[in-house]
PDB file of C-alpha atoms in Angstrom:
ATOM      1  CA  UNK O   9       3.565-102.260 -12.132  1.00  0.00           C
ATOM      2  CA  UNK O  10       6.391-102.272  -9.569  1.00  0.00           C
ATOM      3  CA  UNK O  11       9.689-101.367 -11.231  1.00  0.00           C
ATOM      4  CA  UNK O  12      12.732-103.114  -9.712  1.00  0.00           C
ATOM      5  CA  UNK O  13      16.461-102.541 -10.179  1.00  0.00           C
ATOM      6  CA  UNK O  14      18.323-105.698  -9.133  1.00  0.00           C
ATOM      7  CA  UNK O  15      21.964-105.485  -8.013  1.00  0.00           C
ATOM      8  CA  UNK O  16      23.912-108.664  -7.210  1.00  0.00           C
ATOM      9  CA  UNK O  17      27.567-109.339  -8.002  1.00  0.00           C
ATOM     10  CA  UNK O  18      27.100-113.068  -8.718  1.00  0.00           C
ATOM     11  CA  UNK O  19      25.657-113.471 -12.205  1.00  0.00           C
ATOM     12  CA  UNK O  20      23.959-116.827 -11.559  1.00  0.00           C
ATOM     13  CA  UNK O  21      22.239-115.568  -8.401  1.00  0.00           C
ATOM     14  CA  UNK O  22      21.253-112.332 -10.122  1.00  0.00           C
ATOM     15  CA  UNK O  23      19.662-114.251 -12.982  1.00  0.00           C
ATOM     16  CA  UNK O  24      17.717-116.479 -10.595  1.00  0.00           C
ATOM     17  CA  UNK O  25      16.424-113.492  -8.621  1.00  0.00           C
ATOM     18  CA  UNK O  26      15.422-111.685 -11.809  1.00  0.00           C
ATOM     19  CA  UNK O  27      13.516-114.755 -13.020  1.00  0.00           C
ATOM     20  CA  UNK O  28      11.804-115.090  -9.639  1.00  0.00           C
ATOM     21  CA  UNK O  29      10.638-111.475  -9.528  1.00  0.00           C
ATOM     22  CA  UNK O  30       9.621-111.424 -13.186  1.00  0.00           C
ATOM     23  CA  UNK O  31       7.147-114.267 -12.597  1.00  0.00           C
ATOM     24  CA  UNK O  32       4.969-111.865 -10.627  1.00  0.00           C
ATOM     25  CA  UNK O  33       2.343-110.044 -12.688  1.00  0.00           C
ATOM     26  CA  UNK O  34       2.826-106.772 -10.794  1.00  0.00           C
ATOM     27  CA  UNK O  35       6.659-106.725 -10.780  1.00  0.00           C
ATOM     28  CA  UNK O  36       9.015-105.836 -13.625  1.00  0.00           C
ATOM     29  CA  UNK O  37      12.817-106.052 -13.373  1.00  0.00           C
ATOM     30  CA  UNK O  38      13.719-102.969 -15.394  1.00  0.00           C
ATOM     31  CA  UNK O  39      17.498-103.249 -14.996  1.00  0.00           C
ATOM     32  CA  UNK O  40      20.235-105.391 -13.463  1.00  0.00           C
ATOM     33  CA  UNK O  41      23.740-104.614 -12.252  1.00  0.00           C
ATOM     34  CA  UNK O  42      26.717-106.160 -10.478  1.00  0.00           C
ATOM     35  CA  UNK O  43      27.380-103.291  -8.060  1.00  0.00           C
ATOM     36  CA  UNK O  44      30.584-102.065  -9.666  1.00  0.00           C
ATOM     37  CA  UNK O  45      29.897 -98.354  -9.448  1.00  0.00           C
ATOM     38  CA  UNK O  46      26.879 -98.121 -11.725  1.00  0.00           C
ATOM     39  CA  UNK O  47      23.942 -98.426  -9.318  1.00  0.00           C
ATOM     40  CA  UNK O  48      23.081 -94.749  -8.951  1.00  0.00           C
ATOM     41  CA  UNK O  49      23.488 -94.079 -12.683  1.00  0.00           C
ATOM     42  CA  UNK O  50      21.224 -97.005 -13.594  1.00  0.00           C
ATOM     43  CA  UNK O  51      18.661 -95.969 -11.005  1.00  0.00           C
ATOM     44  CA  UNK O  52      18.554 -92.435 -12.388  1.00  0.00           C
ATOM     45  CA  UNK O  53      18.134 -93.836 -15.885  1.00  0.00           C
ATOM     46  CA  UNK O  54      15.382 -96.407 -15.247  1.00  0.00           C
ATOM     47  CA  UNK O  55      13.635 -94.768 -12.222  1.00  0.00           C
ATOM     48  CA  UNK O  56      12.814 -97.941 -10.251  1.00  0.00           C
ATOM     49  CA  UNK O  57      10.351 -98.100  -7.374  1.00  0.00           C
ATOM     50  CA  UNK O  58      12.633-100.486  -5.476  1.00  0.00           C
ATOM     51  CA  UNK O  59      16.348-101.252  -5.658  1.00  0.00           C
ATOM     52  CA  UNK O  60      17.136-104.772  -4.410  1.00  0.00           C
ATOM     53  CA  UNK O  61      20.857-104.856  -3.664  1.00  0.00           C
ATOM     54  CA  UNK O  62      23.243-107.303  -2.042  1.00  0.00           C
ATOM     55  CA  UNK O  63      24.894-105.466   0.848  1.00  0.00           C
ATOM     56  CA  UNK O  64      28.091-107.414   0.130  1.00  0.00           C
ATOM     57  CA  UNK O  65      28.360-105.353  -3.030  1.00  0.00           C
ATOM     58  CA  UNK O  66      30.327-102.537  -1.392  1.00  0.00           C
ATOM     59  CA  UNK O  67      28.192-100.012  -3.224  1.00  0.00           C
ATOM     60  CA  UNK O  68      25.124-101.282  -1.372  1.00  0.00           C
ATOM     61  CA  UNK O  69      25.998 -99.994   2.068  1.00  0.00           C
ATOM     62  CA  UNK O  70      27.866 -97.019   0.608  1.00  0.00           C
ATOM     63  CA  UNK O  71      24.771 -95.790  -1.231  1.00  0.00           C
ATOM     64  CA  UNK O  72      22.609 -96.308   1.833  1.00  0.00           C
ATOM     65  CA  UNK O  73      25.108 -94.517   4.055  1.00  0.00           C
ATOM     66  CA  UNK O  74      25.382 -91.503   1.804  1.00  0.00           C
ATOM     67  CA  UNK O  75      21.644 -91.367   1.187  1.00  0.00           C
ATOM     68  CA  UNK O  76      22.290 -90.685  -2.495  1.00  0.00           C
ATOM     69  CA  UNK O  77      19.338 -92.686  -3.758  1.00  0.00           C
ATOM     70  CA  UNK O  78      17.023 -91.074  -1.220  1.00  0.00           C
ATOM     71  CA  UNK O  79      18.218 -87.612  -2.186  1.00  0.00           C
ATOM     72  CA  UNK O  80      18.087 -88.082  -5.961  1.00  0.00           C
ATOM     73  CA  UNK O  81      15.098 -90.453  -6.111  1.00  0.00           C
ATOM     74  CA  UNK O  82      12.982 -89.833  -3.006  1.00  0.00           C
ATOM     75  CA  UNK O  83      10.251 -92.241  -4.155  1.00  0.00           C
ATOM     76  CA  UNK O  84      12.700 -95.120  -4.656  1.00  0.00           C
ATOM     77  CA  UNK O  85      13.090 -97.603  -1.784  1.00  0.00           C
ATOM     78  CA  UNK O  86      16.157 -99.738  -1.063  1.00  0.00           C
ATOM     79  CA  UNK O  87      15.917-103.378   0.032  1.00  0.00           C
ATOM     80  CA  UNK O  88      19.274-104.736   1.194  1.00  0.00           C
ATOM     81  CA  UNK O  89      20.051-108.450   1.061  1.00  0.00           C
ATOM     82  CA  UNK O  90      22.320-109.659   3.883  1.00  0.00           C
ATOM     83  CA  UNK O  91      23.713-113.026   4.956  1.00  0.00           C
ATOM     84  CA  UNK O  92      24.214-113.188   8.736  1.00  0.00           C
ATOM     85  CA  UNK O  93      24.509-109.666  10.136  1.00  0.00           C
ATOM     86  CA  UNK O  94      25.853-108.886  13.576  1.00  0.00           C
ATOM     87  CA  UNK O  95      23.568-106.729  15.744  1.00  0.00           C
ATOM     88  CA  UNK O  96      25.914-103.808  15.095  1.00  0.00           C
ATOM     89  CA  UNK O  97      25.842-104.161  11.321  1.00  0.00           C
ATOM     90  CA  UNK O  98      22.078-104.588  11.256  1.00  0.00           C
ATOM     91  CA  UNK O  99      21.629-101.495  13.435  1.00  0.00           C
ATOM     92  CA  UNK O 100      23.890 -99.514  11.092  1.00  0.00           C
ATOM     93  CA  UNK O 101      21.793-100.529   8.093  1.00  0.00           C
ATOM     94  CA  UNK O 102      18.508 -99.753   9.846  1.00  0.00           C
ATOM     95  CA  UNK O 103      19.796 -96.329  10.889  1.00  0.00           C
ATOM     96  CA  UNK O 104      20.656 -95.495   7.295  1.00  0.00           C
ATOM     97  CA  UNK O 105      18.442 -94.969   4.290  1.00  0.00           C
ATOM     98  CA  UNK O 106      17.525 -98.591   3.547  1.00  0.00           C
ATOM     99  CA  UNK O 107      13.783 -99.195   3.843  1.00  0.00           C
ATOM    100  CA  UNK O 108      14.215-102.919   4.311  1.00  0.00           C
ATOM    101  CA  UNK O 109      16.591-105.823   4.895  1.00  0.00           C
ATOM    102  CA  UNK O 110      16.155-109.437   3.868  1.00  0.00           C
ATOM    103  CA  UNK O 111      18.201-112.563   4.491  1.00  0.00           C
ATOM    104  CA  UNK O 112      19.944-114.142   1.524  1.00  0.00           C
ATOM    105  CA  UNK O 113      18.595-117.421   2.961  1.00  0.00           C
ATOM    106  CA  UNK O 114      14.974-116.223   2.803  1.00  0.00           C
ATOM    107  CA  UNK O 115      12.396-118.223   0.830  1.00  0.00           C
ATOM    108  CA  UNK O 116      11.538-116.706  -2.568  1.00  0.00           C
ATOM    109  CA  UNK O 117       8.064-115.520  -1.600  1.00  0.00           C
ATOM    110  CA  UNK O 118       9.545-113.436   1.216  1.00  0.00           C
ATOM    111  CA  UNK O 119      11.536-111.356  -1.278  1.00  0.00           C
ATOM    112  CA  UNK O 120       8.374-110.686  -3.277  1.00  0.00           C
ATOM    113  CA  UNK O 121       6.517-109.784  -0.075  1.00  0.00           C
ATOM    114  CA  UNK O 122       9.313-107.414   0.979  1.00  0.00           C
ATOM    115  CA  UNK O 123       9.307-105.603  -2.366  1.00  0.00           C
ATOM    116  CA  UNK O 124       5.549-105.094  -2.227  1.00  0.00           C
ATOM    117  CA  UNK O 125       5.692-103.905   1.373  1.00  0.00           C
ATOM    118  CA  UNK O 126       8.296-101.251   0.542  1.00  0.00           C
ATOM    119  CA  UNK O 127       6.182 -99.948  -2.332  1.00  0.00           C
ATOM    120  CA  UNK O 128       3.323 -99.469   0.126  1.00  0.00           C
ATOM    121  CA  UNK O 129       5.589 -97.170   2.137  1.00  0.00           C
ATOM    122  CA  UNK O 130       6.258 -99.673   4.920  1.00  0.00           C
ATOM    123  CA  UNK O 131       9.557-100.903   6.320  1.00  0.00           C
ATOM    124  CA  UNK O 132      10.472-104.567   6.003  1.00  0.00           C
ATOM    125  CA  UNK O 133      12.787-106.477   8.335  1.00  0.00           C
ATOM    126  CA  UNK O 134      13.223-110.158   7.594  1.00  0.00           C
ATOM    127  CA  UNK O 135      11.743-112.195  10.474  1.00  0.00           C
ATOM    128  CA  UNK O 136      15.019-114.139  10.513  1.00  0.00           C
ATOM    129  CA  UNK O 137      16.703-110.971  11.770  1.00  0.00           C
ATOM    130  CA  UNK O 138      14.138-110.158  14.469  1.00  0.00           C
ATOM    131  CA  UNK O 139      16.209-111.466  17.393  1.00  0.00           C
ATOM    132  CA  UNK O 140      19.338-109.840  15.990  1.00  0.00           C
ATOM    133  CA  UNK O 141      17.478-106.525  15.792  1.00  0.00           C
ATOM    134  CA  UNK O 142      16.480-106.828  19.448  1.00  0.00           C
ATOM    135  CA  UNK O 143      20.144-107.288  20.388  1.00  0.00           C
ATOM    136  CA  UNK O 144      21.107-104.104  18.569  1.00  0.00           C
ATOM    137  CA  UNK O 145      20.874-101.262  21.065  1.00  0.00           C
ATOM    138  CA  UNK O 146      19.076 -98.025  20.269  1.00  0.00           C
ATOM    139  CA  UNK O 147      21.256 -95.256  18.914  1.00  0.00           C
ATOM    140  CA  UNK O 148      21.209 -92.355  21.414  1.00  0.00           C
ATOM    141  CA  UNK O 149      22.604 -89.901  18.858  1.00  0.00           C
ATOM    142  CA  UNK O 150      20.579 -87.536  16.694  1.00  0.00           C
ATOM    143  CA  UNK O 151      20.972 -87.794  12.888  1.00  0.00           C
ATOM    144  CA  UNK O 152      23.084 -84.628  12.926  1.00  0.00           C
ATOM    145  CA  UNK O 153      25.334 -86.007  15.671  1.00  0.00           C
ATOM    146  CA  UNK O 154      25.753 -89.227  13.685  1.00  0.00           C
ATOM    147  CA  UNK O 155      26.781 -87.188  10.644  1.00  0.00           C
ATOM    148  CA  UNK O 156      29.303 -85.178  12.676  1.00  0.00           C
ATOM    149  CA  UNK O 157      30.752 -88.281  14.320  1.00  0.00           C
ATOM    150  CA  UNK O 158      30.940 -90.178  11.034  1.00  0.00           C
ATOM    151  CA  UNK O 159      33.025 -87.407   9.485  1.00  0.00           C
ATOM    152  CA  UNK O 160      35.204 -87.188  12.598  1.00  0.00           C
ATOM    153  CA  UNK O 161      35.698 -90.960  12.465  1.00  0.00           C
ATOM    154  CA  UNK O 162      36.845 -90.595   8.841  1.00  0.00           C
ATOM    155  CA  UNK O 163      39.505 -88.141  10.014  1.00  0.00           C
ATOM    156  CA  UNK O 164      37.817 -84.984   8.724  1.00  0.00           C
ATOM    157  CA  UNK O 165      39.168 -81.900  10.570  1.00  0.00           C
ATOM    158  CA  UNK O 166      36.715 -79.958  12.730  1.00  0.00           C
ATOM    159  CA  UNK O 167      36.927 -76.902  10.492  1.00  0.00           C
ATOM    160  CA  UNK O 168      36.082 -78.984   7.402  1.00  0.00           C
ATOM    161  CA  UNK O 169      33.147 -80.625   9.192  1.00  0.00           C
ATOM    162  CA  UNK O 170      31.850 -77.165  10.068  1.00  0.00           C
ATOM    163  CA  UNK O 171      32.177 -75.998   6.469  1.00  0.00           C
ATOM    164  CA  UNK O 172      30.455 -79.067   4.994  1.00  0.00           C
ATOM    165  CA  UNK O 173      27.560 -78.831   7.440  1.00  0.00           C
ATOM    166  CA  UNK O 174      27.295 -75.020   7.332  1.00  0.00           C
ATOM    167  CA  UNK O 175      27.983 -74.791  11.068  1.00  0.00           C
ATOM    168  CA  UNK O 176      30.431 -72.817  13.156  1.00  0.00           C
ATOM    169  CA  UNK O 177      33.543 -74.566  14.452  1.00  0.00           C
ATOM    170  CA  UNK O 178      32.261 -73.977  17.981  1.00  0.00           C
ATOM    171  CA  UNK O 179      28.971 -75.721  17.200  1.00  0.00           C
ATOM    172  CA  UNK O 180      30.804 -78.751  15.810  1.00  0.00           C
ATOM    173  CA  UNK O 181      32.949 -78.899  18.951  1.00  0.00           C
ATOM    174  CA  UNK O 182      29.796 -78.696  21.068  1.00  0.00           C
ATOM    175  CA  UNK O 183      28.297 -81.582  19.073  1.00  0.00           C
ATOM    176  CA  UNK O 184      31.427 -83.677  19.594  1.00  0.00           C
ATOM    177  CA  UNK O 185      31.409 -82.918  23.312  1.00  0.00           C
ATOM    178  CA  UNK O 186      27.724 -83.868  23.580  1.00  0.00           C
ATOM    179  CA  UNK O 187      28.361 -87.075  21.614  1.00  0.00           C
ATOM    180  CA  UNK O 188      31.223 -88.048  23.916  1.00  0.00           C
ATOM    181  CA  UNK O 189      29.053 -87.460  26.981  1.00  0.00           C
ATOM    182  CA  UNK O 190      26.100 -89.403  25.544  1.00  0.00           C
ATOM    183  CA  UNK O 191      28.259 -92.399  24.712  1.00  0.00           C
ATOM    184  CA  UNK O 192      30.160 -92.290  27.998  1.00  0.00           C
ATOM    185  CA  UNK O 193      33.476 -91.974  26.221  1.00  0.00           C
ATOM    186  CA  UNK O 194      36.648 -90.672  27.831  1.00  0.00           C
ATOM    187  CA  UNK O 195      37.385 -88.558  24.769  1.00  0.00           C
ATOM    188  CA  UNK O 196      36.488 -88.209  21.103  1.00  0.00           C
ATOM    189  CA  UNK O 197      38.546 -91.242  20.044  1.00  0.00           C
ATOM    190  CA  UNK O 198      36.853 -93.367  22.685  1.00  0.00           C
ATOM    191  CA  UNK O 199      33.426 -92.127  21.561  1.00  0.00           C
ATOM    192  CA  UNK O 200      34.245 -93.110  17.966  1.00  0.00           C
ATOM    193  CA  UNK O 201      35.304 -96.572  19.154  1.00  0.00           C
ATOM    194  CA  UNK O 202      32.070 -97.038  21.130  1.00  0.00           C
ATOM    195  CA  UNK O 203      29.939 -95.860  18.204  1.00  0.00           C
ATOM    196  CA  UNK O 204      31.727 -98.160  15.757  1.00  0.00           C
ATOM    197  CA  UNK O 205      31.396-101.189  18.024  1.00  0.00           C
ATOM    198  CA  UNK O 206      27.685-100.430  18.389  1.00  0.00           C
ATOM    199  CA  UNK O 207      27.222-100.052  14.634  1.00  0.00           C
ATOM    200  CA  UNK O 208      26.134 -96.404  14.826  1.00  0.00           C
ATOM    201  CA  UNK O 209      28.808 -95.015  12.471  1.00  0.00           C
TER     202      UNK O 209
END
């Protein structure tokens, strides 16, 4: 049985999705939530195989970005529901810890198919987003460089970045210099702007 945690901030939509998934013999909706800060706690309590979450619930992208679910529940996959993503936003989601993305306009059977695909250890990108995904350029940065740049973009001082990542200050500066060169930025601020516009941080 596939255990699903369903997170959607609109009660009517959440109820409809729960009813849809529960019709399947191999799927059980073990918990529901509205995305107001309780997703991780509920996931830890009910241990779902898949979390289906509306990315417009702020917690959706936040959890994916921080990788909290992946770290605490490595066998749990996240399927994000999105409306009409820009190439940049879709690239950001795909570069994070979400195993799949599905359009909120998708037919019901596509959601069921996506859930089953994630449980089999495969990624799922809604066909509706295929052309958008092609428009989203490849991220030239390594995961570590993305982490460094994301903290720099949040205004974290170099020394604090070094401490959080267990690196020397010099190594962090080298990372930032390499990032700026890779992105063709004039300076660190310009590199952050380029990365944000491309959806990489």
